[in-house]
Each structure stands twice: as structure tokens, then as C-alpha cells.
Amino acid sequence: MICDVQDGCPKVGNCKCACTSHPITDSLIIDCSNQSCKDLPDVVPDTRHRIVLFMEGNQIHSVSSKYYFKDVKSKDLARNPVQSFDESVKNFTNNAEIIITDHLLDTLPRQVQLLDPNVFRFGQNGIPCNCDNRWIGEWRKFKEARYPLFCSNFENVFIEDFISHSTDCDLKQDTTLAVYSLIPLTIFIVLIWKVRHLRYDIKVIKSQFLPIDKNIQRSWQTDVNISFDEDNIDVRWFVFQISDKFCRRKELSTYIACRDSWPGSTDEQNIVMNLQSCKYCLIIQSSDMYDLNKTNSCSTRMEYRLAWNLFIDKRLCKVRVINLQE
């Protein structure tokens, strides 16, 4: 017994379908052949039967998701320029039959791997056999496809046969793997270089979060240790007439080595004892102060290294540097 079905039978524009129910074969046949259809029907009649969809001879370029895919028994897309399937292809069952003998496919969505390859009838039209499509041949070979899928870029070559000769793909994969493995190594080397290059900045930032021990605070006897090139007359004038007077106006006590050093002690002893008892260190830089032929150059370098170490250890609260030439 065959029954015409009118309710819900697709009729959109020029795309008019004929629907018939075949209870004996458990089929609902929807025939939309040669109707200038540009897409699959959005709705189909309500049915308990499996759907047989004839869509041959239309202008369907893409097969997109439809709610009834799970109920499709057969779908004939012959003589359609089908160029793509979307990921909803996984919603078909392994009992379905999809005929796309005149397709223009370049590839398949990865979701087809969830299906049996014998669902598809590709006909004589193939797809490009390249490294990107190699997985299709592996899928078909692993699941023992019976219906052929040819390489469109090779004559009479199955895509399953291509994978055994695609040594270039292995080389490409090895090269890609090598390149990608170099990326984290490069990032690691750059990171190490940046950390080394910015190691002093990192130490300064780290020191800002360290609390100052109360015993160290009690050891501070002078507010500011002013360090400079004592042989430079202009700098001496700046220190005594500008810096020292400024600190005193701010009620900050100062230590200036050429004025306040303890008699009977060496320069090194004075540097160590007075830096360890100061809260701040003010370094006034000038040209030629680090020249090796200067008498105090060695002491100056020792003083600055000690000031840095005390600052990092939070024994000095702050170190300020003034470049007098600027």
C-alpha cells in the first residue's frame, strides 16, 4: 500500500517535493528531484518510517544540519555540485546511504570518522590526495570501505593506496614536529635571557615586598649617607651647598665621608660602619668618578656594591642616584 502525504511535505518556492508513505518497506519517500532546490528541506512530514530523500538534479552546494538526519535511510544527491558537509554529518546512522556521485568535494569533515565509510557512494568523482586528506584514506582502510573513493589529482588511484606512498607527508610531519618542538625551547632561552638581562630590576622589585626587620630599624643612626667624588670641586659645592642643606631643612641627618669620617679608621672601615647605620643612601654621580687612576675609585666601587647588597637585603631602606651631568 502506498499513501500520498500532503501535511508537512516540503514546498518552498520552486523546490516542490512529492511525499509518499510505503509502510511495507518502512519508508517515507520524499522526492525533490530536478526542482532547482538549493538546500535540503528544513522540515519533513512526521513519520514513524525511515526517510528516503531524492534530491538529485538540484543546485545543492553544501549539506548542512537537519533535525531528521538520524532518521534518513537513503539520501540521493546525484547531479548536485556538493562542495562541503558540515560537522552534523555525524548525526547520520551507519545504516544510511548517501549518494553524492557528482560531488565537487575537496575534503571531508573529521566527524565522518564516527561513521562507517560504506555510508557514502562517491562514484567516479574523487577528492585531492594530499597530506591534509591522508586521514581519510586511513579511516577508509581501517574500517574496510567497499565503495571506491578516487584521488582527483591522480588517475585511477584509490585514496587508500595513496597513504602507503605519501612519504612526503611523513617528512612534512617530522619537520612540523621539529619546528613546533623548537618553539618552547626558543621561549625558554628568551625567558632566561630576559631574566638575566633584567635580574637587577627583578631584585629591586622583590626587595619592595620584603619587610624591614625592627632590629635593623633600631640600628639606623643617620638618615642619609651622601656618596660622591670628593676630588670634583663642583660636586663638593653641590653636596655641601645644595644636598646637605636640603636634607637639613627636611630634618634629615646626613653623613658625608670627608666631613664626618672617624679618625684612625681606614676608608673601607668607615664605609662599612656608616653605610650599615644609615637609612638611605644618596649617590651623586659625575664624570670621571670611576676612573681607575683616581685614588678613591676603588673605595667608591666598594661603597656602591655594599650599598646595593644592603638595599637588596633590606638593611638600606632606599638608594637614590643623581646624575649631576644631567
PDB file of C-alpha atoms in Angstrom, residues 32-317:
ATOM      1  CA  CYS A  32      12.530  16.632  -4.651  1.00  0.00           C
ATOM      2  CA  SER A  33      14.397  15.700  -7.840  1.00  0.00           C
ATOM      3  CA  ASN A  34      15.015  18.320 -10.534  1.00  0.00           C
ATOM      4  CA  GLN A  35      13.281  21.128  -8.639  1.00  0.00           C
ATOM      5  CA  SER A  36      16.050  23.746  -8.539  1.00  0.00           C
ATOM      6  CA  CYS A  37      16.438  23.185  -4.794  1.00  0.00           C
ATOM      7  CA  LYS A  38      19.430  24.951  -3.199  1.00  0.00           C
ATOM      8  CA  ASP A  39      19.248  23.226   0.181  1.00  0.00           C
ATOM      9  CA  LEU A  40      17.820  20.155   1.830  1.00  0.00           C
ATOM     10  CA  PRO A  41      14.268  20.511   3.169  1.00  0.00           C
ATOM     11  CA  ASP A  42      14.109  22.195   6.558  1.00  0.00           C
ATOM     12  CA  VAL A  43      11.070  20.152   7.614  1.00  0.00           C
ATOM     13  CA  VAL A  44       9.663  16.781   6.598  1.00  0.00           C
ATOM     14  CA  PRO A  45       6.341  15.098   7.444  1.00  0.00           C
ATOM     15  CA  ASP A  46       6.025  13.473  10.840  1.00  0.00           C
ATOM     16  CA  THR A  47       6.561   9.767  10.392  1.00  0.00           C
ATOM     17  CA  ARG A  48       7.499   6.565  12.159  1.00  0.00           C
ATOM     18  CA  HIS A  49       9.183   5.287   8.994  1.00  0.00           C
ATOM     19  CA  ARG A  50      12.723   5.758   7.716  1.00  0.00           C
ATOM     20  CA  ILE A  51      13.196   8.648   5.291  1.00  0.00           C
ATOM     21  CA  VAL A  52      14.263   8.158   1.680  1.00  0.00           C
ATOM     22  CA  LEU A  53      15.220  11.545   0.247  1.00  0.00           C
ATOM     23  CA  PHE A  54      15.633  12.013  -3.513  1.00  0.00           C
ATOM     24  CA  MET A  55      17.435  15.309  -4.191  1.00  0.00           C
ATOM     25  CA  GLU A  56      19.152  14.533  -7.496  1.00  0.00           C
ATOM     26  CA  GLY A  57      19.464  17.143 -10.240  1.00  0.00           C
ATOM     27  CA  ASN A  58      19.398  20.229  -7.997  1.00  0.00           C
ATOM     28  CA  GLN A  59      21.803  23.047  -7.062  1.00  0.00           C
ATOM     29  CA  ILE A  60      22.855  21.971  -3.564  1.00  0.00           C
ATOM     30  CA  HIS A  61      26.402  23.123  -2.763  1.00  0.00           C
ATOM     31  CA  SER A  62      26.543  22.460   0.969  1.00  0.00           C
ATOM     32  CA  VAL A  63      24.971  19.806   3.186  1.00  0.00           C
ATOM     33  CA  SER A  64      24.100  21.464   6.490  1.00  0.00           C
ATOM     34  CA  SER A  65      22.498  20.153   9.658  1.00  0.00           C
ATOM     35  CA  LYS A  66      18.879  18.984   9.676  1.00  0.00           C
ATOM     36  CA  TYR A  67      16.983  17.528  12.617  1.00  0.00           C
ATOM     37  CA  TYR A  68      15.856  14.425  10.701  1.00  0.00           C
ATOM     38  CA  PHE A  69      19.350  13.151   9.711  1.00  0.00           C
ATOM     39  CA  LYS A  70      19.143  10.366  12.294  1.00  0.00           C
ATOM     40  CA  ASP A  71      16.039   9.018  10.536  1.00  0.00           C
ATOM     41  CA  VAL A  72      17.449   9.052   6.998  1.00  0.00           C
ATOM     42  CA  LYS A  73      17.596   5.677   5.286  1.00  0.00           C
ATOM     43  CA  SER A  74      18.835   6.941   1.943  1.00  0.00           C
ATOM     44  CA  LYS A  75      19.734  10.345   0.529  1.00  0.00           C
ATOM     45  CA  ASP A  76      20.389  10.731  -3.191  1.00  0.00           C
ATOM     46  CA  LEU A  77      22.402  13.851  -4.044  1.00  0.00           C
ATOM     47  CA  ALA A  78      23.497  12.755  -7.516  1.00  0.00           C
ATOM     48  CA  ARG A  79      23.942  15.556 -10.069  1.00  0.00           C
ATOM     49  CA  ASN A  80      24.437  18.163  -7.350  1.00  0.00           C
ATOM     50  CA  PRO A  81      27.628  20.268  -7.114  1.00  0.00           C
ATOM     51  CA  VAL A  82      28.120  19.396  -3.425  1.00  0.00           C
ATOM     52  CA  GLN A  83      31.280  21.106  -2.151  1.00  0.00           C
ATOM     53  CA  SER A  84      31.073  20.562   1.602  1.00  0.00           C
ATOM     54  CA  PHE A  85      29.462  18.732   4.507  1.00  0.00           C
ATOM     55  CA  ASP A  86      29.307  20.370   7.905  1.00  0.00           C
ATOM     56  CA  GLU A  87      30.051  18.556  11.162  1.00  0.00           C
ATOM     57  CA  SER A  88      26.411  17.444  11.504  1.00  0.00           C
ATOM     58  CA  VAL A  89      27.282  14.569   9.171  1.00  0.00           C
ATOM     59  CA  LYS A  90      27.962  12.588  12.352  1.00  0.00           C
ATOM     60  CA  ASN A  91      24.174  12.577  13.005  1.00  0.00           C
ATOM     61  CA  PHE A  92      23.573  10.074  10.214  1.00  0.00           C
ATOM     62  CA  THR A  93      23.497   6.430  11.229  1.00  0.00           C
ATOM     63  CA  ASN A  94      25.662   3.652   9.855  1.00  0.00           C
ATOM     64  CA  ASN A  95      22.555   2.221   8.176  1.00  0.00           C
ATOM     65  CA  ALA A  96      22.129   5.279   5.980  1.00  0.00           C
ATOM     66  CA  GLU A  97      23.123   5.534   2.322  1.00  0.00           C
ATOM     67  CA  ILE A  98      24.377   8.874   0.967  1.00  0.00           C
ATOM     68  CA  ILE A  99      24.807   9.106  -2.805  1.00  0.00           C
ATOM     69  CA  ILE A 100      27.000  12.023  -3.938  1.00  0.00           C
ATOM     70  CA  THR A 101      28.322  10.714  -7.255  1.00  0.00           C
ATOM     71  CA  ASP A 102      28.744  14.153  -8.883  1.00  0.00           C
ATOM     72  CA  HIS A 103      30.252  15.993  -5.929  1.00  0.00           C
ATOM     73  CA  LEU A 104      32.987  18.661  -6.005  1.00  0.00           C
ATOM     74  CA  LEU A 105      34.415  17.887  -2.571  1.00  0.00           C
ATOM     75  CA  ASP A 106      37.951  18.909  -1.603  1.00  0.00           C
ATOM     76  CA  THR A 107      37.833  17.227   1.791  1.00  0.00           C
ATOM     77  CA  LEU A 108      35.507  15.790   4.438  1.00  0.00           C
ATOM     78  CA  PRO A 109      34.788  16.921   7.991  1.00  0.00           C
ATOM     79  CA  ARG A 110      36.654  14.949  10.627  1.00  0.00           C
ATOM     80  CA  GLN A 111      33.333  13.893  12.158  1.00  0.00           C
ATOM     81  CA  VAL A 112      32.804  11.340   9.356  1.00  0.00           C
ATOM     82  CA  GLN A 113      35.288   9.102  11.183  1.00  0.00           C
ATOM     83  CA  LEU A 114      32.402   8.272  13.541  1.00  0.00           C
ATOM     84  CA  LEU A 115      30.587   6.645  10.610  1.00  0.00           C
ATOM     85  CA  ASP A 116      31.152   3.565   8.511  1.00  0.00           C
ATOM     86  CA  PRO A 117      32.732   4.725   5.200  1.00  0.00           C
ATOM     87  CA  ASN A 118      30.293   2.471   3.330  1.00  0.00           C
ATOM     88  CA  VAL A 119      27.581   5.021   4.119  1.00  0.00           C
ATOM     89  CA  PHE A 120      28.924   7.135   1.229  1.00  0.00           C
ATOM     90  CA  ARG A 121      28.794   6.486  -2.513  1.00  0.00           C
ATOM     91  CA  PHE A 122      31.302   8.882  -4.082  1.00  0.00           C
ATOM     92  CA  GLY A 123      31.139   7.494  -7.614  1.00  0.00           C
ATOM     93  CA  GLN A 124      33.892   8.377 -10.087  1.00  0.00           C
ATOM     94  CA  ASN A 125      34.479  11.866  -8.691  1.00  0.00           C
ATOM     95  CA  GLY A 126      37.367  11.912  -6.236  1.00  0.00           C
ATOM     96  CA  ILE A 127      38.956  14.271  -3.761  1.00  0.00           C
ATOM     97  CA  PRO A 128      42.543  15.592  -3.771  1.00  0.00           C
ATOM     98  CA  CYS A 129      45.029  13.089  -2.338  1.00  0.00           C
ATOM     99  CA  ASN A 130      47.342  15.210  -0.226  1.00  0.00           C
ATOM    100  CA  CYS A 131      48.767  15.304   3.292  1.00  0.00           C
ATOM    101  CA  ASP A 132      45.704  17.113   4.674  1.00  0.00           C
ATOM    102  CA  ASN A 133      43.396  14.354   3.404  1.00  0.00           C
ATOM    103  CA  ARG A 134      45.633  11.441   4.319  1.00  0.00           C
ATOM    104  CA  TRP A 135      43.466  10.673   7.348  1.00  0.00           C
ATOM    105  CA  ILE A 136      40.522   9.940   5.024  1.00  0.00           C
ATOM    106  CA  GLY A 137      42.453   7.091   3.420  1.00  0.00           C
ATOM    107  CA  GLU A 138      43.470   5.775   6.840  1.00  0.00           C
ATOM    108  CA  TRP A 139      39.840   5.922   8.026  1.00  0.00           C
ATOM    109  CA  ARG A 140      38.571   4.061   4.960  1.00  0.00           C
ATOM    110  CA  LYS A 141      41.335   1.466   5.133  1.00  0.00           C
ATOM    111  CA  PHE A 142      40.863   0.826   8.854  1.00  0.00           C
ATOM    112  CA  LYS A 143      37.078   0.423   8.501  1.00  0.00           C
ATOM    113  CA  GLU A 144      37.367  -1.617   5.267  1.00  0.00           C
ATOM    114  CA  ALA A 145      35.478   0.593   2.828  1.00  0.00           C
ATOM    115  CA  ARG A 146      33.883  -1.337  -0.053  1.00  0.00           C
ATOM    116  CA  TYR A 147      32.845   1.548  -2.283  1.00  0.00           C
ATOM    117  CA  PRO A 148      35.683   3.388  -4.033  1.00  0.00           C
ATOM    118  CA  LEU A 149      36.953   6.905  -3.427  1.00  0.00           C
ATOM    119  CA  PHE A 150      39.447   8.005  -6.066  1.00  0.00           C
ATOM    120  CA  CYS A 151      42.197  10.615  -5.951  1.00  0.00           C
ATOM    121  CA  SER A 152      41.126  13.556  -8.089  1.00  0.00           C
ATOM    122  CA  ASN A 153      44.755  14.527  -8.707  1.00  0.00           C
ATOM    123  CA  PHE A 154      45.925  11.020  -9.728  1.00  0.00           C
ATOM    124  CA  GLU A 155      44.437   8.759 -12.380  1.00  0.00           C
ATOM    125  CA  ASN A 156      42.820   5.525 -11.163  1.00  0.00           C
ATOM    126  CA  VAL A 157      44.380   5.731  -7.685  1.00  0.00           C
ATOM    127  CA  PHE A 158      42.312   4.990  -4.583  1.00  0.00           C
ATOM    128  CA  ILE A 159      42.883   7.240  -1.610  1.00  0.00           C
ATOM    129  CA  GLU A 160      43.648   4.146   0.495  1.00  0.00           C
ATOM    130  CA  ASP A 161      46.557   3.362  -1.834  1.00  0.00           C
ATOM    131  CA  PHE A 162      47.853   6.917  -1.616  1.00  0.00           C
ATOM    132  CA  ILE A 163      48.672   6.687   2.082  1.00  0.00           C
ATOM    133  CA  SER A 164      51.245   3.937   1.515  1.00  0.00           C
ATOM    134  CA  HIS A 165      53.153   6.142  -0.939  1.00  0.00           C
ATOM    135  CA  SER A 166      52.842   9.501   0.862  1.00  0.00           C
ATOM    136  CA  THR A 167      56.364   9.591   2.282  1.00  0.00           C
ATOM    137  CA  ASP A 168      56.454  13.359   1.778  1.00  0.00           C
ATOM    138  CA  CYS A 169      53.705  13.651   4.380  1.00  0.00           C
ATOM    139  CA  ASP A 170      55.860  11.845   6.945  1.00  0.00           C
ATOM    140  CA  LEU A 171      58.746  14.185   6.163  1.00  0.00           C
ATOM    141  CA  LYS A 172      56.454  17.179   6.417  1.00  0.00           C
ATOM    142  CA  GLN A 173      55.051  15.897   9.706  1.00  0.00           C
ATOM    143  CA  ASP A 174      58.548  15.325  11.102  1.00  0.00           C
ATOM    144  CA  THR A 175      59.607  18.809  10.012  1.00  0.00           C
ATOM    145  CA  THR A 176      56.500  20.357  11.538  1.00  0.00           C
ATOM    146  CA  LEU A 177      57.089  18.445  14.778  1.00  0.00           C
ATOM    147  CA  ALA A 178      60.695  19.628  14.866  1.00  0.00           C
ATOM    148  CA  VAL A 179      59.635  23.238  14.299  1.00  0.00           C
ATOM    149  CA  TYR A 180      56.978  23.074  16.995  1.00  0.00           C
ATOM    150  CA  SER A 181      59.424  21.473  19.424  1.00  0.00           C
ATOM    151  CA  LEU A 182      61.781  24.401  18.897  1.00  0.00           C
ATOM    152  CA  ILE A 183      59.126  26.921  19.915  1.00  0.00           C
ATOM    153  CA  PRO A 184      59.125  26.121  23.686  1.00  0.00           C
ATOM    154  CA  LEU A 185      62.927  25.856  23.606  1.00  0.00           C
ATOM    155  CA  THR A 186      63.168  29.295  21.999  1.00  0.00           C
ATOM    156  CA  ILE A 187      60.716  30.744  24.510  1.00  0.00           C
ATOM    157  CA  PHE A 188      62.743  29.206  27.357  1.00  0.00           C
ATOM    158  CA  ILE A 189      66.019  30.665  26.037  1.00  0.00           C
ATOM    159  CA  VAL A 190      64.463  34.101  25.541  1.00  0.00           C
ATOM    160  CA  LEU A 191      62.958  33.937  29.029  1.00  0.00           C
ATOM    161  CA  ILE A 192      66.328  33.033  30.554  1.00  0.00           C
ATOM    162  CA  TRP A 193      67.976  35.876  28.636  1.00  0.00           C
ATOM    163  CA  LYS A 194      65.322  38.359  29.764  1.00  0.00           C
ATOM    164  CA  VAL A 195      65.603  37.236  33.380  1.00  0.00           C
ATOM    165  CA  ARG A 196      69.373  37.639  33.250  1.00  0.00           C
ATOM    166  CA  HIS A 197      69.105  40.972  31.479  1.00  0.00           C
ATOM    167  CA  LEU A 198      66.557  42.251  33.990  1.00  0.00           C
ATOM    168  CA  ARG A 199      67.969  40.492  37.034  1.00  0.00           C
ATOM    169  CA  TYR A 200      68.682  43.753  38.856  1.00  0.00           C
ATOM    170  CA  ASP A 201      65.191  45.060  38.136  1.00  0.00           C
ATOM    171  CA  ILE A 202      63.772  41.807  39.485  1.00  0.00           C
ATOM    172  CA  LYS A 203      65.838  42.117  42.648  1.00  0.00           C
ATOM    173  CA  VAL A 204      64.656  45.707  43.145  1.00  0.00           C
ATOM    174  CA  ILE A 205      61.006  44.701  42.723  1.00  0.00           C
ATOM    175  CA  LYS A 206      61.451  41.708  45.024  1.00  0.00           C
ATOM    176  CA  SER A 207      63.051  43.881  47.724  1.00  0.00           C
ATOM    177  CA  GLN A 208      59.993  46.157  47.780  1.00  0.00           C
ATOM    178  CA  PHE A 209      57.895  43.299  49.163  1.00  0.00           C
ATOM    179  CA  LEU A 210      60.310  42.282  51.906  1.00  0.00           C
ATOM    180  CA  PRO A 211      59.548  43.714  55.368  1.00  0.00           C
ATOM    181  CA  ILE A 212      62.285  45.632  57.212  1.00  0.00           C
ATOM    182  CA  ASP A 213      63.376  43.966  60.429  1.00  0.00           C
ATOM    183  CA  LYS A 214      62.766  46.082  63.519  1.00  0.00           C
ATOM    184  CA  ASN A 215      66.271  45.370  64.827  1.00  0.00           C
ATOM    185  CA  ILE A 216      67.681  46.849  61.618  1.00  0.00           C
ATOM    186  CA  GLN A 217      65.495  49.916  62.016  1.00  0.00           C
ATOM    187  CA  ARG A 218      66.864  50.418  65.538  1.00  0.00           C
ATOM    188  CA  SER A 219      70.435  50.269  64.147  1.00  0.00           C
ATOM    189  CA  TRP A 220      69.866  53.308  61.932  1.00  0.00           C
ATOM    190  CA  GLN A 221      71.764  56.239  63.442  1.00  0.00           C
ATOM    191  CA  THR A 222      71.870  58.527  60.386  1.00  0.00           C
ATOM    192  CA  ASP A 223      69.194  59.267  57.817  1.00  0.00           C
ATOM    193  CA  VAL A 224      71.192  59.869  54.625  1.00  0.00           C
ATOM    194  CA  ASN A 225      74.649  58.711  53.548  1.00  0.00           C
ATOM    195  CA  ILE A 226      75.765  61.062  50.749  1.00  0.00           C
ATOM    196  CA  SER A 227      78.350  59.499  48.439  1.00  0.00           C
ATOM    197  CA  PHE A 228      80.161  61.471  45.723  1.00  0.00           C
ATOM    198  CA  ASP A 229      83.547  62.189  44.062  1.00  0.00           C
ATOM    199  CA  GLU A 230      85.371  64.189  46.682  1.00  0.00           C
ATOM    200  CA  ASP A 231      88.030  65.270  44.145  1.00  0.00           C
ATOM    201  CA  ASN A 232      85.492  67.102  41.988  1.00  0.00           C
ATOM    202  CA  ILE A 233      85.180  70.709  43.211  1.00  0.00           C
ATOM    203  CA  ASP A 234      81.856  71.352  41.516  1.00  0.00           C
ATOM    204  CA  VAL A 235      80.347  68.221  43.025  1.00  0.00           C
ATOM    205  CA  ARG A 236      81.659  69.126  46.506  1.00  0.00           C
ATOM    206  CA  TRP A 237      79.971  72.516  46.215  1.00  0.00           C
ATOM    207  CA  PHE A 238      76.708  70.871  45.129  1.00  0.00           C
ATOM    208  CA  VAL A 239      76.814  68.419  48.041  1.00  0.00           C
ATOM    209  CA  PHE A 240      77.551  70.943  50.783  1.00  0.00           C
ATOM    210  CA  GLN A 241      75.564  73.888  49.459  1.00  0.00           C
ATOM    211  CA  ILE A 242      72.559  72.121  47.942  1.00  0.00           C
ATOM    212  CA  SER A 243      72.122  68.495  49.014  1.00  0.00           C
ATOM    213  CA  ASP A 244      73.202  68.742  52.639  1.00  0.00           C
ATOM    214  CA  LYS A 245      71.235  71.927  53.278  1.00  0.00           C
ATOM    215  CA  PHE A 246      68.161  70.436  51.596  1.00  0.00           C
ATOM    216  CA  CYS A 247      68.309  67.373  53.865  1.00  0.00           C
ATOM    217  CA  ARG A 248      68.692  69.503  56.976  1.00  0.00           C
ATOM    218  CA  ARG A 249      65.666  71.598  56.013  1.00  0.00           C
ATOM    219  CA  LYS A 250      63.762  68.302  55.846  1.00  0.00           C
ATOM    220  CA  GLU A 251      65.159  67.411  59.297  1.00  0.00           C
ATOM    221  CA  LEU A 252      67.232  64.550  57.885  1.00  0.00           C
ATOM    222  CA  SER A 253      70.645  63.902  59.375  1.00  0.00           C
ATOM    223  CA  THR A 254      73.447  63.328  56.854  1.00  0.00           C
ATOM    224  CA  TYR A 255      76.782  61.547  56.726  1.00  0.00           C
ATOM    225  CA  ILE A 256      79.479  62.926  54.389  1.00  0.00           C
ATOM    226  CA  ALA A 257      82.694  60.922  54.495  1.00  0.00           C
ATOM    227  CA  CYS A 258      85.171  63.804  54.060  1.00  0.00           C
ATOM    228  CA  ARG A 259      83.427  65.655  56.875  1.00  0.00           C
ATOM    229  CA  ASP A 260      82.171  63.007  59.256  1.00  0.00           C
ATOM    230  CA  SER A 261      84.530  60.015  58.937  1.00  0.00           C
ATOM    231  CA  TRP A 262      86.010  58.690  62.130  1.00  0.00           C
ATOM    232  CA  PRO A 263      89.694  59.479  62.587  1.00  0.00           C
ATOM    233  CA  GLY A 264      92.003  56.474  62.891  1.00  0.00           C
ATOM    234  CA  SER A 265      89.840  54.274  60.640  1.00  0.00           C
ATOM    235  CA  THR A 266      90.537  53.294  57.041  1.00  0.00           C
ATOM    236  CA  ASP A 267      88.251  54.361  54.211  1.00  0.00           C
ATOM    237  CA  GLU A 268      86.908  50.804  53.932  1.00  0.00           C
ATOM    238  CA  GLN A 269      86.137  50.641  57.658  1.00  0.00           C
ATOM    239  CA  ASN A 270      84.322  53.991  57.545  1.00  0.00           C
ATOM    240  CA  ILE A 271      82.304  52.884  54.518  1.00  0.00           C
ATOM    241  CA  VAL A 272      81.140  49.633  56.120  1.00  0.00           C
ATOM    242  CA  MET A 273      80.333  51.093  59.563  1.00  0.00           C
ATOM    243  CA  ASN A 274      78.490  54.156  58.314  1.00  0.00           C
ATOM    244  CA  LEU A 275      76.526  52.524  55.484  1.00  0.00           C
ATOM    245  CA  GLN A 276      75.264  49.883  57.910  1.00  0.00           C
ATOM    246  CA  SER A 277      73.958  52.588  60.234  1.00  0.00           C
ATOM    247  CA  CYS A 278      72.223  54.742  57.576  1.00  0.00           C
ATOM    248  CA  LYS A 279      68.604  54.574  56.482  1.00  0.00           C
ATOM    249  CA  TYR A 280      69.087  55.974  52.962  1.00  0.00           C
ATOM    250  CA  CYS A 281      71.984  56.222  50.535  1.00  0.00           C
ATOM    251  CA  LEU A 282      72.237  59.157  48.112  1.00  0.00           C
ATOM    252  CA  ILE A 283      74.725  58.595  45.271  1.00  0.00           C
ATOM    253  CA  ILE A 284      75.727  61.673  43.266  1.00  0.00           C
ATOM    254  CA  GLN A 285      77.366  60.582  40.024  1.00  0.00           C
ATOM    255  CA  SER A 286      79.731  62.732  37.982  1.00  0.00           C
ATOM    256  CA  SER A 287      82.105  62.272  35.066  1.00  0.00           C
ATOM    257  CA  ASP A 288      85.455  60.580  35.692  1.00  0.00           C
ATOM    258  CA  MET A 289      84.469  59.408  39.168  1.00  0.00           C
ATOM    259  CA  TYR A 290      85.067  55.763  38.215  1.00  0.00           C
ATOM    260  CA  ASP A 291      88.427  56.288  36.517  1.00  0.00           C
ATOM    261  CA  LEU A 292      90.912  53.659  37.675  1.00  0.00           C
ATOM    262  CA  ASN A 293      93.697  56.226  38.023  1.00  0.00           C
ATOM    263  CA  LYS A 294      91.780  58.047  40.729  1.00  0.00           C
ATOM    264  CA  THR A 295      92.804  57.445  44.328  1.00  0.00           C
ATOM    265  CA  ASN A 296      89.276  56.888  45.640  1.00  0.00           C
ATOM    266  CA  SER A 297      87.960  54.902  42.675  1.00  0.00           C
ATOM    267  CA  CYS A 298      88.370  51.514  44.379  1.00  0.00           C
ATOM    268  CA  SER A 299      86.685  52.739  47.579  1.00  0.00           C
ATOM    269  CA  THR A 300      83.846  54.253  45.563  1.00  0.00           C
ATOM    270  CA  ARG A 301      83.183  50.971  43.764  1.00  0.00           C
ATOM    271  CA  MET A 302      83.271  49.073  47.043  1.00  0.00           C
ATOM    272  CA  GLU A 303      80.850  51.575  48.604  1.00  0.00           C
ATOM    273  CA  TYR A 304      78.322  51.227  45.784  1.00  0.00           C
ATOM    274  CA  ARG A 305      78.489  47.435  45.796  1.00  0.00           C
ATOM    275  CA  LEU A 306      77.928  47.413  49.558  1.00  0.00           C
ATOM    276  CA  ALA A 307      75.017  49.871  49.219  1.00  0.00           C
ATOM    277  CA  TRP A 308      73.410  47.592  46.608  1.00  0.00           C
ATOM    278  CA  ASN A 309      73.791  44.484  48.762  1.00  0.00           C
ATOM    279  CA  LEU A 310      72.412  46.254  51.841  1.00  0.00           C
ATOM    280  CA  PHE A 311      69.450  47.513  49.810  1.00  0.00           C
ATOM    281  CA  ILE A 312      68.651  44.037  48.450  1.00  0.00           C
ATOM    282  CA  ASP A 313      68.862  42.621  51.996  1.00  0.00           C
ATOM    283  CA  LYS A 314      66.537  45.403  53.240  1.00  0.00           C
ATOM    284  CA  ARG A 315      69.192  46.894  55.503  1.00  0.00           C
ATOM    285  CA  LEU A 316      69.048  50.104  53.487  1.00  0.00           C
ATOM    286  CA  CYS A 317      65.569  51.475  53.006  1.00  0.00           C
TER     287      CYS A 317
END
